[in-house]
Amino acid sequence: SQQGEEDPQALSIQEGENATMNCSYKTSINNLQWYRQNSGRGLVHLILIRSNEREKHSGRLRVTLDTSKKSSSLLITASRAADTASYFCATDVGSGGYQKVTFGIGTKLQVIP
Amino acid sequence: DAGVIQSPRHEVTEMGQEVTLRCKPISGHDYLFWYRQTMMRGLELLIYFNNNVPIDDSGMPEDRFSAKMPNASFSTLKIQPSEPRDSAVYFCASSSIRVPRVFVQETQYFGPGTRLLVL
């Protein structure tokens, strides 16, 4: 099964609204990343949050991490039609050596103009 | 930098044929990853290399799949013989560990992918 699981699997909102996506994971992590994938394209890194951080901001993005609940959320404020994409969380697994990253199944976000 | 380059972008082939996917990572990156993405299974890590050496190939589905990295600027993923269930989008990604001796995963940079259809 996936290490990271996003919720919801699909989300449709009006332009200007905020979009919140959640990610839950099973085992302890060193860091968690969020990626965006536009249709037919590769994934693009958005933001990385380390296990000792609780919140991080980047432009209209806000990521929180709750290691006690093994969950993270991605908030996109004032959404735009261009934010329409799939969003994935990625967590590193394993101990020692290189940390292998595992991606969730993604949340498909549609922003309606 | 042009980013991660993959070729071909699209490949249509018949069952039983050999398929070779190619990747050029970002210059200076010392890690290279091959992923497969399908609707059913999401994004799966197939194999990754560090300094051209395969480190973990546990995600390679079966012996029909093989990957090589003959030098720091080129890698191939080969499927021989191909089967319809191999149809997917295959991504190559590269990254660099910026803090030596502290093995923390950093950002991966993805290529545009190769869309493979095996008939």
PDB file of C-alpha atoms in Angstrom:
ATOM      1  CA  SER A   1       0.000   0.000   0.000  1.00  0.00           C
ATOM      2  CA  GLN A   2       1.050   3.602  -0.441  1.00  0.00           C
ATOM      3  CA  GLN A   3       3.071   5.268   2.314  1.00  0.00           C
ATOM      4  CA  GLY A   4       1.333   8.552   1.682  1.00  0.00           C
ATOM      5  CA  GLU A   5      -2.364   8.820   0.907  1.00  0.00           C
ATOM      6  CA  GLU A   6      -3.958  12.057  -0.171  1.00  0.00           C
ATOM      7  CA  ASP A   7      -7.466  13.070   0.686  1.00  0.00           C
ATOM      8  CA  PRO A   8      -9.743  13.916  -1.014  1.00  0.00           C
ATOM      9  CA  GLN A   9      -8.978  12.118  -4.258  1.00  0.00           C
ATOM     10  CA  ALA A  10     -10.765  14.839  -6.196  1.00  0.00           C
ATOM     11  CA  LEU A  11     -11.692  18.415  -5.357  1.00  0.00           C
ATOM     12  CA  SER A  12     -13.580  21.005  -7.373  1.00  0.00           C
ATOM     13  CA  ILE A  13     -13.743  24.647  -6.268  1.00  0.00           C
ATOM     14  CA  GLN A  14     -14.474  28.081  -7.676  1.00  0.00           C
ATOM     15  CA  GLU A  15     -11.657  30.431  -8.556  1.00  0.00           C
ATOM     16  CA  GLY A  16     -10.767  32.574  -5.567  1.00  0.00           C
ATOM     17  CA  GLU A  17     -11.673  29.945  -3.004  1.00  0.00           C
ATOM     18  CA  ASN A  18      -9.116  28.144  -0.863  1.00  0.00           C
ATOM     19  CA  ALA A  19      -8.245  24.509  -1.527  1.00  0.00           C
ATOM     20  CA  THR A  20      -7.117  22.151   1.207  1.00  0.00           C
ATOM     21  CA  MET A  21      -5.623  18.745   0.577  1.00  0.00           C
ATOM     22  CA  ASN A  22      -4.508  16.273   3.190  1.00  0.00           C
ATOM     23  CA  CYS A  23      -1.887  13.575   3.273  1.00  0.00           C
ATOM     24  CA  SER A  24      -1.590  10.758   5.775  1.00  0.00           C
ATOM     25  CA  TYR A  25       1.364   8.432   6.084  1.00  0.00           C
ATOM     26  CA  LYS A  26       2.190   5.330   8.053  1.00  0.00           C
ATOM     27  CA  THR A  27       5.797   5.358   9.218  1.00  0.00           C
ATOM     28  CA  SER A  28       8.138   7.962  10.638  1.00  0.00           C
ATOM     29  CA  ILE A  29       9.633  10.339   8.121  1.00  0.00           C
ATOM     30  CA  ASN A  30      12.521  12.743   7.795  1.00  0.00           C
ATOM     31  CA  ASN A  31      10.645  15.128   5.566  1.00  0.00           C
ATOM     32  CA  LEU A  32       7.536  15.424   3.439  1.00  0.00           C
ATOM     33  CA  GLN A  33       7.223  17.084   0.084  1.00  0.00           C
ATOM     34  CA  TRP A  34       4.330  18.244  -2.045  1.00  0.00           C
ATOM     35  CA  TYR A  35       4.438  18.070  -5.820  1.00  0.00           C
ATOM     36  CA  ARG A  36       2.077  19.277  -8.553  1.00  0.00           C
ATOM     37  CA  GLN A  37       1.423  17.538 -11.842  1.00  0.00           C
ATOM     38  CA  ASN A  38      -0.324  19.261 -14.689  1.00  0.00           C
ATOM     39  CA  SER A  39      -2.103  17.004 -17.147  1.00  0.00           C
ATOM     40  CA  GLY A  40       0.375  15.236 -19.412  1.00  0.00           C
ATOM     41  CA  ARG A  41       3.407  16.682 -17.682  1.00  0.00           C
ATOM     42  CA  GLY A  42       5.993  15.622 -15.139  1.00  0.00           C
ATOM     43  CA  LEU A  43       5.792  16.400 -11.449  1.00  0.00           C
ATOM     44  CA  VAL A  44       6.985  19.752 -10.200  1.00  0.00           C
ATOM     45  CA  HIS A  45       8.255  20.228  -6.677  1.00  0.00           C
ATOM     46  CA  LEU A  46       6.266  22.741  -4.617  1.00  0.00           C
ATOM     47  CA  ILE A  47       7.507  22.661  -1.055  1.00  0.00           C
ATOM     48  CA  LEU A  48       9.428  20.512   1.417  1.00  0.00           C
ATOM     49  CA  ILE A  49       8.757  20.427   5.143  1.00  0.00           C
ATOM     50  CA  ARG A  50      11.088  18.661   7.550  1.00  0.00           C
ATOM     51  CA  SER A  51       9.947  16.516  10.423  1.00  0.00           C
ATOM     52  CA  ASN A  52      10.985  19.136  12.986  1.00  0.00           C
ATOM     53  CA  GLU A  53       8.919  21.833  11.279  1.00  0.00           C
ATOM     54  CA  ARG A  54       5.222  22.389  11.831  1.00  0.00           C
ATOM     55  CA  GLU A  55       4.324  24.912   9.177  1.00  0.00           C
ATOM     56  CA  LYS A  56       5.848  26.338   6.051  1.00  0.00           C
ATOM     57  CA  HIS A  57       4.761  28.976   3.543  1.00  0.00           C
ATOM     58  CA  SER A  58       5.610  29.596  -0.077  1.00  0.00           C
ATOM     59  CA  GLY A  59       3.599  32.256  -1.856  1.00  0.00           C
ATOM     60  CA  ARG A  60      -0.040  31.142  -1.829  1.00  0.00           C
ATOM     61  CA  LEU A  61       0.910  27.741  -0.441  1.00  0.00           C
ATOM     62  CA  ARG A  62       0.806  26.789   3.197  1.00  0.00           C
ATOM     63  CA  VAL A  63       1.884  23.366   4.393  1.00  0.00           C
ATOM     64  CA  THR A  64       1.431  21.976   7.871  1.00  0.00           C
ATOM     65  CA  LEU A  65       2.883  18.835   9.346  1.00  0.00           C
ATOM     66  CA  ASP A  66       1.631  16.959  12.387  1.00  0.00           C
ATOM     67  CA  THR A  67       4.021  14.114  13.103  1.00  0.00           C
ATOM     68  CA  SER A  68       1.948  12.884  16.042  1.00  0.00           C
ATOM     69  CA  LYS A  69      -0.959  12.281  13.686  1.00  0.00           C
ATOM     70  CA  LYS A  70       1.291  11.357  10.764  1.00  0.00           C
ATOM     71  CA  SER A  71      -0.477  13.835   8.545  1.00  0.00           C
ATOM     72  CA  SER A  72       0.152  16.913   6.464  1.00  0.00           C
ATOM     73  CA  SER A  73      -2.055  19.420   4.736  1.00  0.00           C
ATOM     74  CA  LEU A  74      -1.531  21.647   1.727  1.00  0.00           C
ATOM     75  CA  LEU A  75      -3.543  24.847   1.555  1.00  0.00           C
ATOM     76  CA  ILE A  76      -3.728  26.866  -1.637  1.00  0.00           C
ATOM     77  CA  THR A  77      -5.205  30.273  -0.979  1.00  0.00           C
ATOM     78  CA  ALA A  78      -7.068  32.411  -3.515  1.00  0.00           C
ATOM     79  CA  SER A  79      -7.028  29.628  -6.060  1.00  0.00           C
ATOM     80  CA  ARG A  80      -6.669  30.302  -9.773  1.00  0.00           C
ATOM     81  CA  ALA A  81      -7.675  28.308 -12.816  1.00  0.00           C
ATOM     82  CA  ALA A  82      -3.963  27.642 -13.392  1.00  0.00           C
ATOM     83  CA  ASP A  83      -3.860  25.716 -10.109  1.00  0.00           C
ATOM     84  CA  THR A  84      -5.895  22.965 -11.756  1.00  0.00           C
ATOM     85  CA  ALA A  85      -3.631  19.931 -11.461  1.00  0.00           C
ATOM     86  CA  SER A  86      -3.011  16.800  -9.430  1.00  0.00           C
ATOM     87  CA  TYR A  87      -1.180  17.243  -6.155  1.00  0.00           C
ATOM     88  CA  PHE A  88       0.966  14.557  -4.567  1.00  0.00           C
ATOM     89  CA  CYS A  89       2.619  14.220  -1.228  1.00  0.00           C
ATOM     90  CA  ALA A  90       5.913  12.379  -1.073  1.00  0.00           C
ATOM     91  CA  THR A  91       7.495  10.935   2.030  1.00  0.00           C
ATOM     92  CA  ASP A  92      10.893   9.391   2.546  1.00  0.00           C
ATOM     93  CA  VAL A  93      10.981   5.878   3.982  1.00  0.00           C
ATOM     94  CA  GLY A  94      13.710   3.700   5.318  1.00  0.00           C
ATOM     95  CA  SER A  95      16.547   4.314   7.727  1.00  0.00           C
ATOM     96  CA  GLY A  96      20.188   4.945   7.135  1.00  0.00           C
ATOM     97  CA  GLY A  97      21.662   5.647   3.771  1.00  0.00           C
ATOM     98  CA  TYR A  98      19.599   7.273   1.051  1.00  0.00           C
ATOM     99  CA  GLN A  99      15.970   7.822   1.943  1.00  0.00           C
ATOM    100  CA  LYS A 100      13.706   6.408  -0.738  1.00  0.00           C
ATOM    101  CA  VAL A 101      10.746   8.627  -1.557  1.00  0.00           C
ATOM    102  CA  THR A 102       7.243   7.234  -1.926  1.00  0.00           C
ATOM    103  CA  PHE A 103       4.443   9.162  -3.601  1.00  0.00           C
ATOM    104  CA  GLY A 104       0.767   9.040  -2.759  1.00  0.00           C
ATOM    105  CA  ILE A 105      -1.979   8.569  -5.323  1.00  0.00           C
ATOM    106  CA  GLY A 106      -2.705  12.261  -5.528  1.00  0.00           C
ATOM    107  CA  THR A 107      -5.556  14.724  -5.220  1.00  0.00           C
ATOM    108  CA  LYS A 108      -7.002  15.964  -8.475  1.00  0.00           C
ATOM    109  CA  LEU A 109      -7.889  19.634  -8.063  1.00  0.00           C
ATOM    110  CA  GLN A 110     -10.141  21.460 -10.478  1.00  0.00           C
ATOM    111  CA  VAL A 111     -10.469  25.224 -10.169  1.00  0.00           C
ATOM    112  CA  ILE A 112     -13.455  26.541 -12.062  1.00  0.00           C
ATOM    113  CA  PRO A 113     -13.044  30.050 -13.518  1.00  0.00           C
TER     114      PRO A 113
ATOM    115  CA  ASP B   1      19.755  24.133 -17.637  1.00  0.00           C
ATOM    116  CA  ALA B   2      17.237  22.365 -19.881  1.00  0.00           C
ATOM    117  CA  GLY B   3      15.999  20.193 -17.060  1.00  0.00           C
ATOM    118  CA  VAL B   4      15.604  16.444 -17.259  1.00  0.00           C
ATOM    119  CA  ILE B   5      15.238  15.320 -20.852  1.00  0.00           C
ATOM    120  CA  GLN B   6      13.397  12.180 -21.858  1.00  0.00           C
ATOM    121  CA  SER B   7      12.934  10.557 -25.215  1.00  0.00           C
ATOM    122  CA  PRO B   8      10.832   9.568 -26.923  1.00  0.00           C
ATOM    123  CA  ARG B   9       7.835  11.499 -25.609  1.00  0.00           C
ATOM    124  CA  HIS B  10       5.428   8.972 -27.048  1.00  0.00           C
ATOM    125  CA  GLU B  11       5.951   5.368 -28.057  1.00  0.00           C
ATOM    126  CA  VAL B  12       3.455   2.989 -29.586  1.00  0.00           C
ATOM    127  CA  THR B  13       4.623  -0.557 -30.113  1.00  0.00           C
ATOM    128  CA  GLU B  14       3.294  -4.051 -30.490  1.00  0.00           C
ATOM    129  CA  MET B  15       3.408  -6.726 -27.862  1.00  0.00           C
ATOM    130  CA  GLY B  16       6.691  -8.602 -27.900  1.00  0.00           C
ATOM    131  CA  GLN B  17       8.760  -5.718 -29.217  1.00  0.00           C
ATOM    132  CA  GLU B  18      11.692  -4.233 -27.376  1.00  0.00           C
ATOM    133  CA  VAL B  19      11.216  -0.740 -26.007  1.00  0.00           C
ATOM    134  CA  THR B  20      14.033   1.569 -24.924  1.00  0.00           C
ATOM    135  CA  LEU B  21      13.367   4.744 -23.001  1.00  0.00           C
ATOM    136  CA  ARG B  22      16.088   7.345 -22.561  1.00  0.00           C
ATOM    137  CA  CYS B  23      16.866   9.958 -19.972  1.00  0.00           C
ATOM    138  CA  LYS B  24      19.374  12.744 -19.573  1.00  0.00           C
ATOM    139  CA  PRO B  25      19.462  14.026 -15.981  1.00  0.00           C
ATOM    140  CA  ILE B  26      20.262  17.545 -14.884  1.00  0.00           C
ATOM    141  CA  SER B  27      23.986  18.167 -15.060  1.00  0.00           C
ATOM    142  CA  GLY B  28      25.635  17.740 -11.674  1.00  0.00           C
ATOM    143  CA  HIS B  29      22.878  15.634 -10.160  1.00  0.00           C
ATOM    144  CA  ASP B  30      24.129  12.379  -8.724  1.00  0.00           C
ATOM    145  CA  TYR B  31      20.827  10.545  -8.273  1.00  0.00           C
ATOM    146  CA  LEU B  32      18.591   9.309 -11.068  1.00  0.00           C
ATOM    147  CA  PHE B  33      15.196   7.695 -10.684  1.00  0.00           C
ATOM    148  CA  TRP B  34      12.843   5.827 -12.999  1.00  0.00           C
ATOM    149  CA  TYR B  35       9.128   5.890 -12.189  1.00  0.00           C
ATOM    150  CA  ARG B  36       6.061   4.400 -13.805  1.00  0.00           C
ATOM    151  CA  GLN B  37       2.655   6.059 -13.506  1.00  0.00           C
ATOM    152  CA  THR B  38      -0.689   4.392 -14.149  1.00  0.00           C
ATOM    153  CA  MET B  39      -4.221   5.211 -13.102  1.00  0.00           C
ATOM    154  CA  MET B  40      -4.498   2.011 -11.111  1.00  0.00           C
ATOM    155  CA  ARG B  41      -1.173   2.053  -9.252  1.00  0.00           C
ATOM    156  CA  GLY B  42      -0.222   5.704  -9.197  1.00  0.00           C
ATOM    157  CA  LEU B  43       3.447   6.640  -9.303  1.00  0.00           C
ATOM    158  CA  GLU B  44       5.778   3.720  -8.646  1.00  0.00           C
ATOM    159  CA  LEU B  45       9.529   3.899  -8.200  1.00  0.00           C
ATOM    160  CA  LEU B  46      11.145   1.298 -10.424  1.00  0.00           C
ATOM    161  CA  ILE B  47      14.854   1.827  -9.794  1.00  0.00           C
ATOM    162  CA  TYR B  48      17.294   4.502  -8.757  1.00  0.00           C
ATOM    163  CA  PHE B  49      20.976   5.121  -9.313  1.00  0.00           C
ATOM    164  CA  ASN B  50      23.603   6.977  -7.336  1.00  0.00           C
ATOM    165  CA  ASN B  51      26.737   8.019  -9.194  1.00  0.00           C
ATOM    166  CA  ASN B  52      25.728   5.718 -12.057  1.00  0.00           C
ATOM    167  CA  VAL B  53      25.419   2.671  -9.790  1.00  0.00           C
ATOM    168  CA  PRO B  54      22.013   0.992  -9.333  1.00  0.00           C
ATOM    169  CA  ILE B  55      21.128   1.206  -5.643  1.00  0.00           C
ATOM    170  CA  ASP B  56      17.627  -0.185  -5.399  1.00  0.00           C
ATOM    171  CA  ASP B  57      15.833  -2.024  -8.165  1.00  0.00           C
ATOM    172  CA  SER B  58      13.204  -3.635  -5.971  1.00  0.00           C
ATOM    173  CA  GLY B  59      10.487  -1.793  -7.849  1.00  0.00           C
ATOM    174  CA  MET B  60      11.353  -3.309 -11.201  1.00  0.00           C
ATOM    175  CA  PRO B  61       8.323  -5.454 -11.967  1.00  0.00           C
ATOM    176  CA  GLU B  62      10.048  -8.417 -13.576  1.00  0.00           C
ATOM    177  CA  ASP B  63      13.035  -9.568 -15.544  1.00  0.00           C
ATOM    178  CA  ARG B  64      11.652  -8.045 -18.708  1.00  0.00           C
ATOM    179  CA  PHE B  65      12.669  -4.667 -17.314  1.00  0.00           C
ATOM    180  CA  SER B  66      16.271  -3.543 -17.151  1.00  0.00           C
ATOM    181  CA  ALA B  67      17.939  -0.181 -16.592  1.00  0.00           C
ATOM    182  CA  LYS B  68      21.444   1.076 -17.176  1.00  0.00           C
ATOM    183  CA  MET B  69      23.363   4.234 -16.509  1.00  0.00           C
ATOM    184  CA  PRO B  70      26.615   4.065 -18.489  1.00  0.00           C
ATOM    185  CA  ASN B  71      27.636   7.589 -17.503  1.00  0.00           C
ATOM    186  CA  ALA B  72      26.471  10.549 -15.431  1.00  0.00           C
ATOM    187  CA  SER B  73      24.513  12.089 -18.273  1.00  0.00           C
ATOM    188  CA  PHE B  74      22.554   9.179 -19.687  1.00  0.00           C
ATOM    189  CA  SER B  75      20.299   6.355 -18.581  1.00  0.00           C
ATOM    190  CA  THR B  76      18.069   3.852 -20.343  1.00  0.00           C
ATOM    191  CA  LEU B  77      15.101   1.791 -19.278  1.00  0.00           C
ATOM    192  CA  LYS B  78      14.492  -1.219 -21.478  1.00  0.00           C
ATOM    193  CA  ILE B  79      11.495  -3.508 -21.686  1.00  0.00           C
ATOM    194  CA  GLN B  80      12.002  -6.730 -23.577  1.00  0.00           C
ATOM    195  CA  PRO B  81       9.615  -8.200 -24.535  1.00  0.00           C
ATOM    196  CA  SER B  82       6.933  -5.593 -23.978  1.00  0.00           C
ATOM    197  CA  GLU B  83       3.382  -6.490 -22.947  1.00  0.00           C
ATOM    198  CA  PRO B  84       0.128  -4.487 -23.020  1.00  0.00           C
ATOM    199  CA  ARG B  85       0.184  -4.195 -19.198  1.00  0.00           C
ATOM    200  CA  ASP B  86       3.405  -2.201 -19.511  1.00  0.00           C
ATOM    201  CA  SER B  87       1.414   0.662 -21.006  1.00  0.00           C
ATOM    202  CA  ALA B  88       1.993   3.654 -18.742  1.00  0.00           C
ATOM    203  CA  VAL B  89       3.787   6.951 -18.492  1.00  0.00           C
ATOM    204  CA  TYR B  90       7.427   6.479 -17.534  1.00  0.00           C
ATOM    205  CA  PHE B  91       9.180   9.320 -15.767  1.00  0.00           C
ATOM    206  CA  CYS B  92      12.816   9.936 -15.141  1.00  0.00           C
ATOM    207  CA  ALA B  93      13.853  12.240 -12.296  1.00  0.00           C
ATOM    208  CA  SER B  94      17.149  13.429 -10.896  1.00  0.00           C
ATOM    209  CA  SER B  95      18.287  15.002  -7.668  1.00  0.00           C
ATOM    210  CA  SER B  96      21.312  15.886  -5.636  1.00  0.00           C
ATOM    211  CA  ILE B  97      22.085  15.388  -1.977  1.00  0.00           C
ATOM    212  CA  ARG B  98      23.201  18.818  -0.932  1.00  0.00           C
ATOM    213  CA  VAL B  99      24.339  17.933   2.551  1.00  0.00           C
ATOM    214  CA  PRO B 100      27.010  15.228   2.436  1.00  0.00           C
ATOM    215  CA  ARG B 101      26.789  12.489   5.057  1.00  0.00           C
ATOM    216  CA  VAL B 102      23.295  13.618   6.004  1.00  0.00           C
ATOM    217  CA  PHE B 103      21.132  11.371   3.892  1.00  0.00           C
ATOM    218  CA  VAL B 104      17.994  13.416   3.537  1.00  0.00           C
ATOM    219  CA  GLN B 105      15.964  13.288   0.389  1.00  0.00           C
ATOM    220  CA  GLU B 106      15.888  16.569  -1.422  1.00  0.00           C
ATOM    221  CA  THR B 107      13.864  17.819  -4.337  1.00  0.00           C
ATOM    222  CA  GLN B 108      13.501  15.565  -7.343  1.00  0.00           C
ATOM    223  CA  TYR B 109      13.293  17.138 -10.770  1.00  0.00           C
ATOM    224  CA  PHE B 110      11.096  15.255 -13.178  1.00  0.00           C
ATOM    225  CA  GLY B 111      11.296  14.930 -16.908  1.00  0.00           C
ATOM    226  CA  PRO B 112       8.183  15.300 -19.093  1.00  0.00           C
ATOM    227  CA  GLY B 113       7.702  11.539 -19.278  1.00  0.00           C
ATOM    228  CA  THR B 114       7.394   8.957 -22.029  1.00  0.00           C
ATOM    229  CA  ARG B 115       3.867   7.800 -22.761  1.00  0.00           C
ATOM    230  CA  LEU B 116       4.111   4.146 -23.743  1.00  0.00           C
ATOM    231  CA  LEU B 117       1.319   2.198 -25.371  1.00  0.00           C
ATOM    232  CA  VAL B 118       1.825  -1.480 -26.044  1.00  0.00           C
ATOM    233  CA  LEU B 119      -0.785  -2.948 -28.356  1.00  0.00           C
TER     234      LEU B 119
END
